[in-house]
Short mmCIF file of C-alpha atoms in Angstrom, two decimals:
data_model
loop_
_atom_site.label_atom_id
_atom_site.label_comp_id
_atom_site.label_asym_id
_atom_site.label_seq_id
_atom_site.Cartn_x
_atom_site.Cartn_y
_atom_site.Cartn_z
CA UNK A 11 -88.15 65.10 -118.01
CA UNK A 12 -88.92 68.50 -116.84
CA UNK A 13 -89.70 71.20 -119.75
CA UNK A 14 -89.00 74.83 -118.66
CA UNK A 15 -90.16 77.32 -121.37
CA UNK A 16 -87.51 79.98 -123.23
CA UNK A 17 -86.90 83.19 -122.00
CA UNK A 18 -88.01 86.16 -124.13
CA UNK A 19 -85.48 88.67 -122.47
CA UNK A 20 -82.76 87.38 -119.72
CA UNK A 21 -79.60 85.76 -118.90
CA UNK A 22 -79.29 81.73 -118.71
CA UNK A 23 -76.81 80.95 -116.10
CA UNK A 24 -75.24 77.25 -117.33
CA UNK A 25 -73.21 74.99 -115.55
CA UNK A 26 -73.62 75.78 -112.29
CA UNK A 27 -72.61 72.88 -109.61
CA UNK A 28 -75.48 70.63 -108.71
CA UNK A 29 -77.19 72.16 -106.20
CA UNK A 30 -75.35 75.59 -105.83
CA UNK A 31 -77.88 77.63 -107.84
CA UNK A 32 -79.70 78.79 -104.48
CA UNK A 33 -76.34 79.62 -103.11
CA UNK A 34 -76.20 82.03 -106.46
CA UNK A 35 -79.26 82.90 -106.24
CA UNK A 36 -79.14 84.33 -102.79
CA UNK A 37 -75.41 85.90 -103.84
CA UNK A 38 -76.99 87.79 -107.03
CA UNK A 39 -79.84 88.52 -104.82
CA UNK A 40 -82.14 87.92 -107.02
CA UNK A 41 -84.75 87.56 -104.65
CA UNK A 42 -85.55 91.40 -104.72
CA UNK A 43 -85.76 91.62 -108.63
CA UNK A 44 -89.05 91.86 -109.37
CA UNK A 45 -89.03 89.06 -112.60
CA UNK A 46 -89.59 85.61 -113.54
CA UNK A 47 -86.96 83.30 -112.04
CA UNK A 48 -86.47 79.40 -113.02
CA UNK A 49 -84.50 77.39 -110.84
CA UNK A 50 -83.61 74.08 -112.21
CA UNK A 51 -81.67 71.51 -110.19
CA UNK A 52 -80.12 68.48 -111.06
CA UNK A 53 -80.31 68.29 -115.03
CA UNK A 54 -78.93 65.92 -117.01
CA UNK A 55 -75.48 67.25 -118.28
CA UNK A 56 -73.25 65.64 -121.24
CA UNK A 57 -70.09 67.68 -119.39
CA UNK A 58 -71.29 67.55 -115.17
CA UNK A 59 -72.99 64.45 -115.38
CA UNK A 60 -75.64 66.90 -113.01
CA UNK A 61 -75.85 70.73 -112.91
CA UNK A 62 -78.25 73.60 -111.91
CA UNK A 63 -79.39 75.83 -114.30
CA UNK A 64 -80.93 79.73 -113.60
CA UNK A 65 -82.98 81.41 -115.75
CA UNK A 66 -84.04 85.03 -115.33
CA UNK A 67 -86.41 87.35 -117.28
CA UNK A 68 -84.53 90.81 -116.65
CA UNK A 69 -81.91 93.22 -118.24
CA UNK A 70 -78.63 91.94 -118.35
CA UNK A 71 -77.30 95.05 -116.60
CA UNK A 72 -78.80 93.82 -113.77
CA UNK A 73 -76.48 90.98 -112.86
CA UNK A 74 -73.28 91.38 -111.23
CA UNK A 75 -70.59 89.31 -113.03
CA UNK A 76 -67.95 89.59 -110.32
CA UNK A 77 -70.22 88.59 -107.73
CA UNK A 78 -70.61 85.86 -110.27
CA UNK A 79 -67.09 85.49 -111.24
CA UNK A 80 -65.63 84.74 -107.61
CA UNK A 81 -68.37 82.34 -106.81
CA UNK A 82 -67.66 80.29 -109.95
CA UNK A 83 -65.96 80.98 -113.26
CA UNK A 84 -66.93 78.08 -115.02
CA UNK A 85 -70.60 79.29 -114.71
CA UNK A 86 -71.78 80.01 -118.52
CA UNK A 87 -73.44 83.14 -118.96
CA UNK A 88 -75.74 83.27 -122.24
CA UNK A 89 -77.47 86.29 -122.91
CA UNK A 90 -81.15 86.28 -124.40
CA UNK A 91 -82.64 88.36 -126.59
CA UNK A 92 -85.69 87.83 -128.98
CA UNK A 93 -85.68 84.02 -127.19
CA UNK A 94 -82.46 84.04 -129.01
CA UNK A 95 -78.68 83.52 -127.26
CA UNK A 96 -77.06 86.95 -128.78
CA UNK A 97 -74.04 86.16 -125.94
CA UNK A 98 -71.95 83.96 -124.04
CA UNK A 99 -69.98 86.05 -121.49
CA UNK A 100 -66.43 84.45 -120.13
CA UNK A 101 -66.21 85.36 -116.34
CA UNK A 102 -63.47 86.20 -115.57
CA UNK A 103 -62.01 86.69 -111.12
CA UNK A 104 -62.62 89.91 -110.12
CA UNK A 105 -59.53 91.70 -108.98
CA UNK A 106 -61.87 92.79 -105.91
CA UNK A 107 -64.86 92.36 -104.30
CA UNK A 108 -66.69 93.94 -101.52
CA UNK A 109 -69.37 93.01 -99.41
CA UNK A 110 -69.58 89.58 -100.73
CA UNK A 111 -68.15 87.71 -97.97
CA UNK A 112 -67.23 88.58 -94.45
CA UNK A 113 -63.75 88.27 -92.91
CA UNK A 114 -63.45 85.46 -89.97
CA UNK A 115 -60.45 86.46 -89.01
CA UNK A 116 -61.23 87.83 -85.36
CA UNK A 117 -58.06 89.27 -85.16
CA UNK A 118 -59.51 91.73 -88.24
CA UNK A 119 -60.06 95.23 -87.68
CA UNK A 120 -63.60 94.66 -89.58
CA UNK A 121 -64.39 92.45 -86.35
CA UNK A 122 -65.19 95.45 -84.41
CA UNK A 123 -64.99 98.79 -86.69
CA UNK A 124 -68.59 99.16 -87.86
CA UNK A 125 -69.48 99.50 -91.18
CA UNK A 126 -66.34 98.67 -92.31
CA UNK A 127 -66.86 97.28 -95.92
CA UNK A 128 -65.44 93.56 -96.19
CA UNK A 129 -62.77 93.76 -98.81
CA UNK A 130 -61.22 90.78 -100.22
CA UNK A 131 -58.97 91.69 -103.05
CA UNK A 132 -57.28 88.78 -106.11
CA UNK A 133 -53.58 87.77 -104.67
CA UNK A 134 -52.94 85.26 -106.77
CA UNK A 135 -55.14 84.39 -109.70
CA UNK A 136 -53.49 81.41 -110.53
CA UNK A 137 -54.20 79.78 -107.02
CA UNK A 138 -57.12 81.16 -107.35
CA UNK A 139 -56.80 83.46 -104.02
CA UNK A 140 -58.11 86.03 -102.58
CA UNK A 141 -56.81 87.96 -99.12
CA UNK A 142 -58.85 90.74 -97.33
CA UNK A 143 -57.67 93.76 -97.92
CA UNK A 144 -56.88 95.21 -93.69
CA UNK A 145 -55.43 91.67 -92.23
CA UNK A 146 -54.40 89.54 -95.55
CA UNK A 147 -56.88 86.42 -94.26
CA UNK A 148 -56.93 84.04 -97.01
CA UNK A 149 -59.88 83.02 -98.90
CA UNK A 150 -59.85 80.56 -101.87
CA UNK A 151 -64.02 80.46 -103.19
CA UNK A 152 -63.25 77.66 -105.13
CA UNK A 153 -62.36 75.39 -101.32
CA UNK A 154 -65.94 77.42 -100.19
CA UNK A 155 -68.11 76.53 -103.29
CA UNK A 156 -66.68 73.50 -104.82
CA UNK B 5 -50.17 112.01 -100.02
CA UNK B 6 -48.33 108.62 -98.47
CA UNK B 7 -48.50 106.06 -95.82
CA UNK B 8 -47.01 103.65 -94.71
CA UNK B 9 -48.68 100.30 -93.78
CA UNK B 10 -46.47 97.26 -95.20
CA UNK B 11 -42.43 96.86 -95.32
CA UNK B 12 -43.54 96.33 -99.47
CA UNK B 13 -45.43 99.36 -99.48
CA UNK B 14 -41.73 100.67 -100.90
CA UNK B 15 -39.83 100.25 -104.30
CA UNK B 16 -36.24 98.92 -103.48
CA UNK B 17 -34.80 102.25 -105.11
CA UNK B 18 -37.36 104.32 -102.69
CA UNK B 19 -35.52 101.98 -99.97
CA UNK B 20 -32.05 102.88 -100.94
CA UNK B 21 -32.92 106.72 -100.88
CA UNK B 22 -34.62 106.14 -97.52
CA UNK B 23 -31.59 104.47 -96.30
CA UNK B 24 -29.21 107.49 -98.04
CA UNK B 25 -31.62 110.11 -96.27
CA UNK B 26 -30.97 107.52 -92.84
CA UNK B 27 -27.60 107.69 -92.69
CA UNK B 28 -26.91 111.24 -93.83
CA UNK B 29 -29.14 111.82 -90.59
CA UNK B 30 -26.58 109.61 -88.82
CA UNK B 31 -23.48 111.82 -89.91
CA UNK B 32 -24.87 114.97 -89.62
CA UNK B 33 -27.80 114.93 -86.46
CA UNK B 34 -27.40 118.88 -86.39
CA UNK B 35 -28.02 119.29 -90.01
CA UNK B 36 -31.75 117.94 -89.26
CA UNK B 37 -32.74 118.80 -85.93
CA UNK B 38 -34.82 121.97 -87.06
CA UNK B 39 -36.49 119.93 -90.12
CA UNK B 40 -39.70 119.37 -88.44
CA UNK B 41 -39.61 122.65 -86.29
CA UNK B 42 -43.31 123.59 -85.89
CA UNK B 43 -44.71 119.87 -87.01
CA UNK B 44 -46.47 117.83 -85.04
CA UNK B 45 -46.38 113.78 -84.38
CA UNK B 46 -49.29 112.04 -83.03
CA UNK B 47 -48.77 108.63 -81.59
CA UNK B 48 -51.89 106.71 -81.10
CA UNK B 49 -51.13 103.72 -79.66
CA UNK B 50 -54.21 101.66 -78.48
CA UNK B 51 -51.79 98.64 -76.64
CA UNK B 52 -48.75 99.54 -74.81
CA UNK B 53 -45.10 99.45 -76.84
CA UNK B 54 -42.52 101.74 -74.54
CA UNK B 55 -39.96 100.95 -77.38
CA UNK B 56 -41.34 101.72 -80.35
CA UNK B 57 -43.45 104.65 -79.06
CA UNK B 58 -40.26 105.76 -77.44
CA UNK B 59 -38.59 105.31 -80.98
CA UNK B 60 -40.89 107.42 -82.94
CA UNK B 61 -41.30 110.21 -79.97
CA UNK B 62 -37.60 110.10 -80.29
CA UNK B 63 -36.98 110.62 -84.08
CA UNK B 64 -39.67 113.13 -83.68
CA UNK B 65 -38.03 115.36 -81.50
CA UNK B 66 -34.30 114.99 -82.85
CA UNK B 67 -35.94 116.68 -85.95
CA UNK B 68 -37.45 119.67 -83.80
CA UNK B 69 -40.97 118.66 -83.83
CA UNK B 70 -43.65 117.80 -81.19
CA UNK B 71 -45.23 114.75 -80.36
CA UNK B 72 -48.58 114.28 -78.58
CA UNK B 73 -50.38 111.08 -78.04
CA UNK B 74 -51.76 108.32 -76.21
CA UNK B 75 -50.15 105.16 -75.36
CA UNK B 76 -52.78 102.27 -74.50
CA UNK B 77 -56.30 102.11 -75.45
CA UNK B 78 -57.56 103.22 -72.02
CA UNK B 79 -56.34 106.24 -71.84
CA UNK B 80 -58.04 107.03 -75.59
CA UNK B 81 -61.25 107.61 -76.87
CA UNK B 82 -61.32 103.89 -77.87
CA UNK B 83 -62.06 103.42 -74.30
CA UNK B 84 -65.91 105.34 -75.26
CA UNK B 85 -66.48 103.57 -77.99
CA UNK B 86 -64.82 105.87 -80.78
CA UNK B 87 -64.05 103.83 -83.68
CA UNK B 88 -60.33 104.30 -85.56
CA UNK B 89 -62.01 105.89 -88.33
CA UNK B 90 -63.32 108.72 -86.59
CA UNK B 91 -60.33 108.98 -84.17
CA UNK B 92 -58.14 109.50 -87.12
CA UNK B 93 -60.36 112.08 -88.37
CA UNK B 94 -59.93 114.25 -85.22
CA UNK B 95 -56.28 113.41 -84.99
CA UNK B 96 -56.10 114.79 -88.63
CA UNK B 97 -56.95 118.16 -87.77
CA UNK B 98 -54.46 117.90 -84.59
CA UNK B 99 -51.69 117.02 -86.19
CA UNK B 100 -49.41 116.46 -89.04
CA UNK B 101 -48.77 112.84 -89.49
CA UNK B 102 -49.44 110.07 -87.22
CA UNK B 103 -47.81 106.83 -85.88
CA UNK B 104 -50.73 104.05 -85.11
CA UNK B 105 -50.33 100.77 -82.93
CA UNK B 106 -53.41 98.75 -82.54
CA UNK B 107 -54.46 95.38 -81.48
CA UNK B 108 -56.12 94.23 -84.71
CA UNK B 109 -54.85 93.85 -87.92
CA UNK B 110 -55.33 96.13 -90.69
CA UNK B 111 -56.70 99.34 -88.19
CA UNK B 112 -54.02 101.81 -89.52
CA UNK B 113 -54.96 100.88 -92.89
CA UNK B 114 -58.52 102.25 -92.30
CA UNK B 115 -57.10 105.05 -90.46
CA UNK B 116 -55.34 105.69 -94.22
CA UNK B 117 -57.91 105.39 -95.86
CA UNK B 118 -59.74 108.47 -93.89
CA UNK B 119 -56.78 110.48 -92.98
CA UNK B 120 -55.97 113.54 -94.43
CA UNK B 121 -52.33 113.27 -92.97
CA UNK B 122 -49.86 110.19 -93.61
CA UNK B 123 -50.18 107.34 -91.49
CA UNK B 124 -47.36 104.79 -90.43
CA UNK B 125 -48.22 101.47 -89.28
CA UNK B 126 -46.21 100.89 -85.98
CA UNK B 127 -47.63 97.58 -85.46
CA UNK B 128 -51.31 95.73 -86.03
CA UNK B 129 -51.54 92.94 -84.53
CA UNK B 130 -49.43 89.89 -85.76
CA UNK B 131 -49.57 91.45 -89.63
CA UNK B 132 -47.16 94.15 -90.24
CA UNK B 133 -44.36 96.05 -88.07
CA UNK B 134 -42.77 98.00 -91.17
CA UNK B 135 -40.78 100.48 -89.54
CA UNK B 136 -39.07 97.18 -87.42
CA UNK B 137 -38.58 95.56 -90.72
CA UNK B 138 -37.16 98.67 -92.36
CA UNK B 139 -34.81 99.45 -89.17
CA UNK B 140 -33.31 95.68 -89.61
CA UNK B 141 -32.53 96.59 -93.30
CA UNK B 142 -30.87 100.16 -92.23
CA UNK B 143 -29.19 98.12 -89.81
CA UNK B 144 -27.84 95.02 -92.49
CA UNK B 145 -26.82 97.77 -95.14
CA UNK B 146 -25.17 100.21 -92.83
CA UNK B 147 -23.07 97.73 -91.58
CA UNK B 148 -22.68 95.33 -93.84
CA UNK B 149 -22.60 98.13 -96.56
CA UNK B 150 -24.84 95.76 -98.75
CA UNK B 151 -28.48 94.32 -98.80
CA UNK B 152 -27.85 91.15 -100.77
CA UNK B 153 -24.95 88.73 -101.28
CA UNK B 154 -25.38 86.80 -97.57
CA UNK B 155 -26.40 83.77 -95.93
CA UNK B 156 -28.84 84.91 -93.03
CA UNK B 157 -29.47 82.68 -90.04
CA UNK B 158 -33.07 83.43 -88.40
CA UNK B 159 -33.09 81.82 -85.34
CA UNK B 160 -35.64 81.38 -82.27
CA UNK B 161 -39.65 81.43 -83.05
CA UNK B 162 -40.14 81.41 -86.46
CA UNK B 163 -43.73 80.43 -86.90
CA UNK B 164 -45.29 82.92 -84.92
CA UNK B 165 -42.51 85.66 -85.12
CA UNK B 166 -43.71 88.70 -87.82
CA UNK B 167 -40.34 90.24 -87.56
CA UNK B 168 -39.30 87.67 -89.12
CA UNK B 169 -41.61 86.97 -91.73
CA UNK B 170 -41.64 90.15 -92.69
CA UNK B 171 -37.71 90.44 -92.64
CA UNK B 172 -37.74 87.49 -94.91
CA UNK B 173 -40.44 89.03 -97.99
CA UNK B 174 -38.49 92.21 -97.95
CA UNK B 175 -35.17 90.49 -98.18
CA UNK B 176 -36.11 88.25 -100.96
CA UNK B 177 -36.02 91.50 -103.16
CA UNK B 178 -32.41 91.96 -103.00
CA UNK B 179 -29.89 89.59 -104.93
CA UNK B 180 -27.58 86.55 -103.62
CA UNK B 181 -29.37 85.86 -100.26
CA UNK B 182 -29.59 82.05 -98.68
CA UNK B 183 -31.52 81.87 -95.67
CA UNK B 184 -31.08 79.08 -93.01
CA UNK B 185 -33.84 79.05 -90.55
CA UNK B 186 -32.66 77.35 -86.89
CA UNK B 187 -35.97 76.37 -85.12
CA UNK B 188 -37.45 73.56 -83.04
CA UNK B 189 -39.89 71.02 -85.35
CA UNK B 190 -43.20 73.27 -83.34
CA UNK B 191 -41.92 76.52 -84.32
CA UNK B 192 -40.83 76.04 -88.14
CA UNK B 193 -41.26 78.42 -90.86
CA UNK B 194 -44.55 78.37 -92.22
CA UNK B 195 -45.12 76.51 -95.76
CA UNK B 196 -46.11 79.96 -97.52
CA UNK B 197 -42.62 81.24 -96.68
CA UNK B 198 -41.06 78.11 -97.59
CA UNK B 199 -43.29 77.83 -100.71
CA UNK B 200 -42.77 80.99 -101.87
CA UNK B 201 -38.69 80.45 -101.53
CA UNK B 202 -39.01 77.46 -103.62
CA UNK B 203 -40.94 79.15 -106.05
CA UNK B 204 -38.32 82.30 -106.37
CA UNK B 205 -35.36 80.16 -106.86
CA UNK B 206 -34.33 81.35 -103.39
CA UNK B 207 -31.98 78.82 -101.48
CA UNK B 208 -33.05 77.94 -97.81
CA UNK B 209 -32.35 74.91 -95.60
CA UNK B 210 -33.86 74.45 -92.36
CA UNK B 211 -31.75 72.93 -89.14
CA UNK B 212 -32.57 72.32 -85.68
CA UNK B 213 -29.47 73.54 -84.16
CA UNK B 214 -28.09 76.85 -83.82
CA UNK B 215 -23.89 75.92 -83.55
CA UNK B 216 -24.28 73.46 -86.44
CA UNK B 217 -24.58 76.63 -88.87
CA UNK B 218 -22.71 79.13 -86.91
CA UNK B 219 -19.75 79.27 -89.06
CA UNK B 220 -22.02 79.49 -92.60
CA UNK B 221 -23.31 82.50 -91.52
CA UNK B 222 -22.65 86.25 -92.77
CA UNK B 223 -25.76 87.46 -90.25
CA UNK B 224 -27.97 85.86 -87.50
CA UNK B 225 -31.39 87.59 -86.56
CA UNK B 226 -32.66 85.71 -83.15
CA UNK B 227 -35.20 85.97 -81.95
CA UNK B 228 -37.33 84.32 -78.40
CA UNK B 229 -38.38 81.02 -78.02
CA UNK B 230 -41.47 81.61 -75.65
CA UNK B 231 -42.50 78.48 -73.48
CA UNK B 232 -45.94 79.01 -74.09
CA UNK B 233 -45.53 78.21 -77.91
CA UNK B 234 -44.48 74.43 -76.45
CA UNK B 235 -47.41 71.88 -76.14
CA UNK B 236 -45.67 69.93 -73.15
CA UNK B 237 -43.01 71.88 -70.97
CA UNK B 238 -40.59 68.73 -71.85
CA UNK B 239 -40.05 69.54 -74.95
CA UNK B 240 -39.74 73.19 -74.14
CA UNK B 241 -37.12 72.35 -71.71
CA UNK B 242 -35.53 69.81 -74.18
CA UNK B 243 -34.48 72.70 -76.90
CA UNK B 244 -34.87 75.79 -75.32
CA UNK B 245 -30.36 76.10 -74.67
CA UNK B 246 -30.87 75.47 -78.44
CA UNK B 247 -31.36 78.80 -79.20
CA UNK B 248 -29.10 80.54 -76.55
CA UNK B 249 -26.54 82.75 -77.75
CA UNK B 250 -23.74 82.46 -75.96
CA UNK B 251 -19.78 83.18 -76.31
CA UNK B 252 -19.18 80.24 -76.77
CA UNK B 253 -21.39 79.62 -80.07
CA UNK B 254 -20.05 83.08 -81.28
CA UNK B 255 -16.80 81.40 -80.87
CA UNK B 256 -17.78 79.52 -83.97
CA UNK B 257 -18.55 82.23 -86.22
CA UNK B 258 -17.12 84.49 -88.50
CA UNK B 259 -15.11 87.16 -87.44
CA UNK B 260 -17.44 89.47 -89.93
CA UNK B 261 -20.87 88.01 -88.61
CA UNK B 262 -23.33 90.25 -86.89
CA UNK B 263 -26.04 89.53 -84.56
CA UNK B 264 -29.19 91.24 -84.54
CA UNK B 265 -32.47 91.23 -82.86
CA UNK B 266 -35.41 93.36 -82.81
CA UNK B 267 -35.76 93.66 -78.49
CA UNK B 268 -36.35 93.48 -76.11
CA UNK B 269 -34.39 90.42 -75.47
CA UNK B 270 -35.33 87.83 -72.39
CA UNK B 271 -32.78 85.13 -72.01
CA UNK B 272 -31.38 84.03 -75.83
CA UNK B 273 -29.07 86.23 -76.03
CA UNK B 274 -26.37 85.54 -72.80
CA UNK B 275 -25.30 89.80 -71.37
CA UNK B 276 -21.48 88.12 -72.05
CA UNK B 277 -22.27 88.51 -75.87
CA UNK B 278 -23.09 92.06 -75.30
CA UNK B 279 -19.48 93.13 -75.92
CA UNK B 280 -18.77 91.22 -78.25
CA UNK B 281 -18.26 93.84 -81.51
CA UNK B 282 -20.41 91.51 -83.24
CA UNK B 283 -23.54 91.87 -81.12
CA UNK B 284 -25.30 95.23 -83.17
CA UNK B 285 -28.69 94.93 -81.65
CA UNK B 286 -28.49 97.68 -79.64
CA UNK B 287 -26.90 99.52 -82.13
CA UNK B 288 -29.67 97.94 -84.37
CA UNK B 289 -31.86 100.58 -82.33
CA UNK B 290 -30.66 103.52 -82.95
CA UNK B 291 -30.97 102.61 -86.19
CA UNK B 292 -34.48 102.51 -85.48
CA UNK B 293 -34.96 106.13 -84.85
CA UNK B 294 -32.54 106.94 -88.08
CA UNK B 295 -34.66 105.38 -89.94
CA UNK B 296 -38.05 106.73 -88.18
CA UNK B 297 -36.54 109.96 -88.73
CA UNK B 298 -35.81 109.73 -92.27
CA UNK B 299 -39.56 108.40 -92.86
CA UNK B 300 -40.91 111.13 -90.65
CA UNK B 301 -39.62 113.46 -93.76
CA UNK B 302 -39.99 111.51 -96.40
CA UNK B 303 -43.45 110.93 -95.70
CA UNK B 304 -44.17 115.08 -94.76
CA UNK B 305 -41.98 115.81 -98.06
CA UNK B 306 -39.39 117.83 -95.89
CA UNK B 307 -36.59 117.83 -98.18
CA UNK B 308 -32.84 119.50 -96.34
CA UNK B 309 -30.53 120.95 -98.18
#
């Protein structure tokens, strides 16, 4: 079994879906933070049977939750302080997002207006769907990341 | 400062004073036709629409304004390369409010978002026509002197049709409606209208042939049935005198029913129904410039006393 050592200062992000933690990584873009970044695939989990697991050495600020939020909920944020977990944060869907993901829909005025910021915004939370804000193109993360 | 962009974008109460404004316009054309004296209408329309641009230039000018535009892309500064965003910002400074057409969906919502006049969506794409939606509600509650308490027949292309679609979210706001939706199997309703019937309680039943629910029904919006929706031309040919109206379907109906259609109309609708006092679709367009009309001042906050 692989031992990763404990974070002084950081989040640990939980329960992500086996092998989706580069997908997150890439989405938090955490590859231009300058700090210490564990990426652990495939542990052992009572709950997933397998999960990744991301831990990063950096202020908390420094993490967008939405971004977080729309690719998956059920991610488990715990906060570190001292080594210690001082927080678990409950993501919740973000009633908008912008830039995250790009509409397809080539019928979209953000096909051709440059610069155009990609807007998706919550339609129905149950459902779990989102629609883009100029053309109303469906998007449901959980069919994307699941 | 307001836009419009989606049939919803309205409260049903802003609707029914909308609708008051429309037909006090109807009764009393003189009392308005100075309102917009020294305004000015720009139509940008980047793909050709005679009758809408026709509509709007008209509603314009029967309230003493001016209208200046362009009517297809070519003729624009789209044709250079000028993106909507900055063509709205020169329009802006030209005028005082601004009807937009455009191929893709969604471009006179980012010509909102960096106007500093109102913008009405006359059309993007396949996603909203609002002011075609709102002149088939003028048209139901004018003369039927009530939006709710009906059974409305939509007949024709209903998978592909966004009059209709949009026709159906905005009439699923008012109270007592049943909708029965006449199509061939290829061109149903899609499952997100049906869906979200189901889910609202809303009664709907879906039937292949227009004269088997002729007599049910208090209106009956058709629309065309184009051959190139068809995968083979058999089937086309199979179920296309379906969805004809003809005297002797309207034979069938109620003597109260009223047939409308948002134009132009190719062959569903036989010329021998034309005078029938039933047939209000061209009636159903001058209702279109009532209505443009009374938006025109809503949205510049002309109030007439």
């Amino acid at each position: 079994m692989l031992n990763v050592g404990k974070i002084e200062e950081g989040f640990v992000l939980d329960h992500i879906k086996a092998g989706k933690s580069l997908d997150i990584y890439d989405h938090l873009q955490l590859d231009k933070l300058d700090c210490t970044v564990a990426i652990i695939k495939n542990a052992r989990s009572n709950k997933m049977a397998k999960k990744d697991i991301l831990k990063v050495e950096c202020d908390i600020d420094m993490l967008d939750l939405d971004v977080l939020a729309f690719i998956d909920h059920n991610i488990t944020v715990n906060v570190i302080k001292n080594g210690e977990i001082v927080e678990k944060k409950e993501l919740t869907l973000p009633r908008q997002i912008r830039n995250v993901i790009h509409c397809h829909n080539p019928r979209c005025i953000t096909s051709i207006e440059q610069e155009l910021p990609h807007i998706f915004y919550l339609a129905d939370a149950k459902k779990e769907i989102y629609r883009c804000r100029y053309c109303d193109e469906k998007y449901m993360p959980s069919a994307k990341w699941s | 400062m307001r836009h419009l962009m989606s049939p919803l974008d309205f409260t049903t109460d802003e609707l029914d004073r909308l609708f008051d404004l429309a037909n006090d316009i109807e009764r009393n054309p003189a009392g308005y036709a100075h309102a917009c004296d020294g305004k000015i209408l720009a139509t940008c329309f980047y793909e050709p629409s005679t009758r809408t641009r026709l509509s709007f230039e008209s509603a314009m000018t029967r309230l003493g304004g001016r209208v200046m535009g362009f009517a297809d892309a070519a003729s624009s500064s789209a044709a250079k390369g000028e993106s909507v965003s900055d063509t709205i910002r020169v329009i802006s400074c030209y005028a005082d409010i601004c009807a937009m057409r455009h191929p893709k969906e969604g471009a006179p919502m980012v010509a909102a978002e960096k106007s500093r006049i109102p913008v009405i969506n006359a059309g993007d794409g396949g996603h909203h026509h609002p002011t075609q939606t709102l002149t088939d509600l003028l048209t139901i509650r004018s003369l039927k002197g009530r939006l709710g308490g009906f059974t409305i027949g939509l007949c024709g292309d209903l998978k592909f049709g966004r009059t209709v679609h949009s026709l159906i979210n905005a009439l699923v706001r008012y109270e007592n409606i049943r909708f029965i939706f006449i199509s061939p199997e290829e061109l149903r309703v899609p499952d997100y209208v049906t869906d979200m019937l189901k889910e609202k309680g809303i009664p709907y039943k879906e039937v292949i042939r227009l004269e088997n629910v002729m007599p049910e029904l208090d209106l009956l919006y058709m629309t065309r049935v184009q051959k190139e929706r068809f995968f083979n031309e058999e089937d086309y040919v199979r179920l296309k005198d379906f969805y004809i109206l003809n005297a002797d379907r309207m034979s069938l109906a109620k003597e109260d029913m009223l047939v409308l259609h948002p134009l132009p109309r190719v062959n569903e609708i036989s010329v021998e129904v034309d005078d029938d006092p039933r047939a209000v679709y061209f009636r159903q367009a001058q209702y279109g410039v009532y209505v443009r009309m009374a938006l025109i001042l809503t949205l510049l906050e002309i109030q007439v006393s």
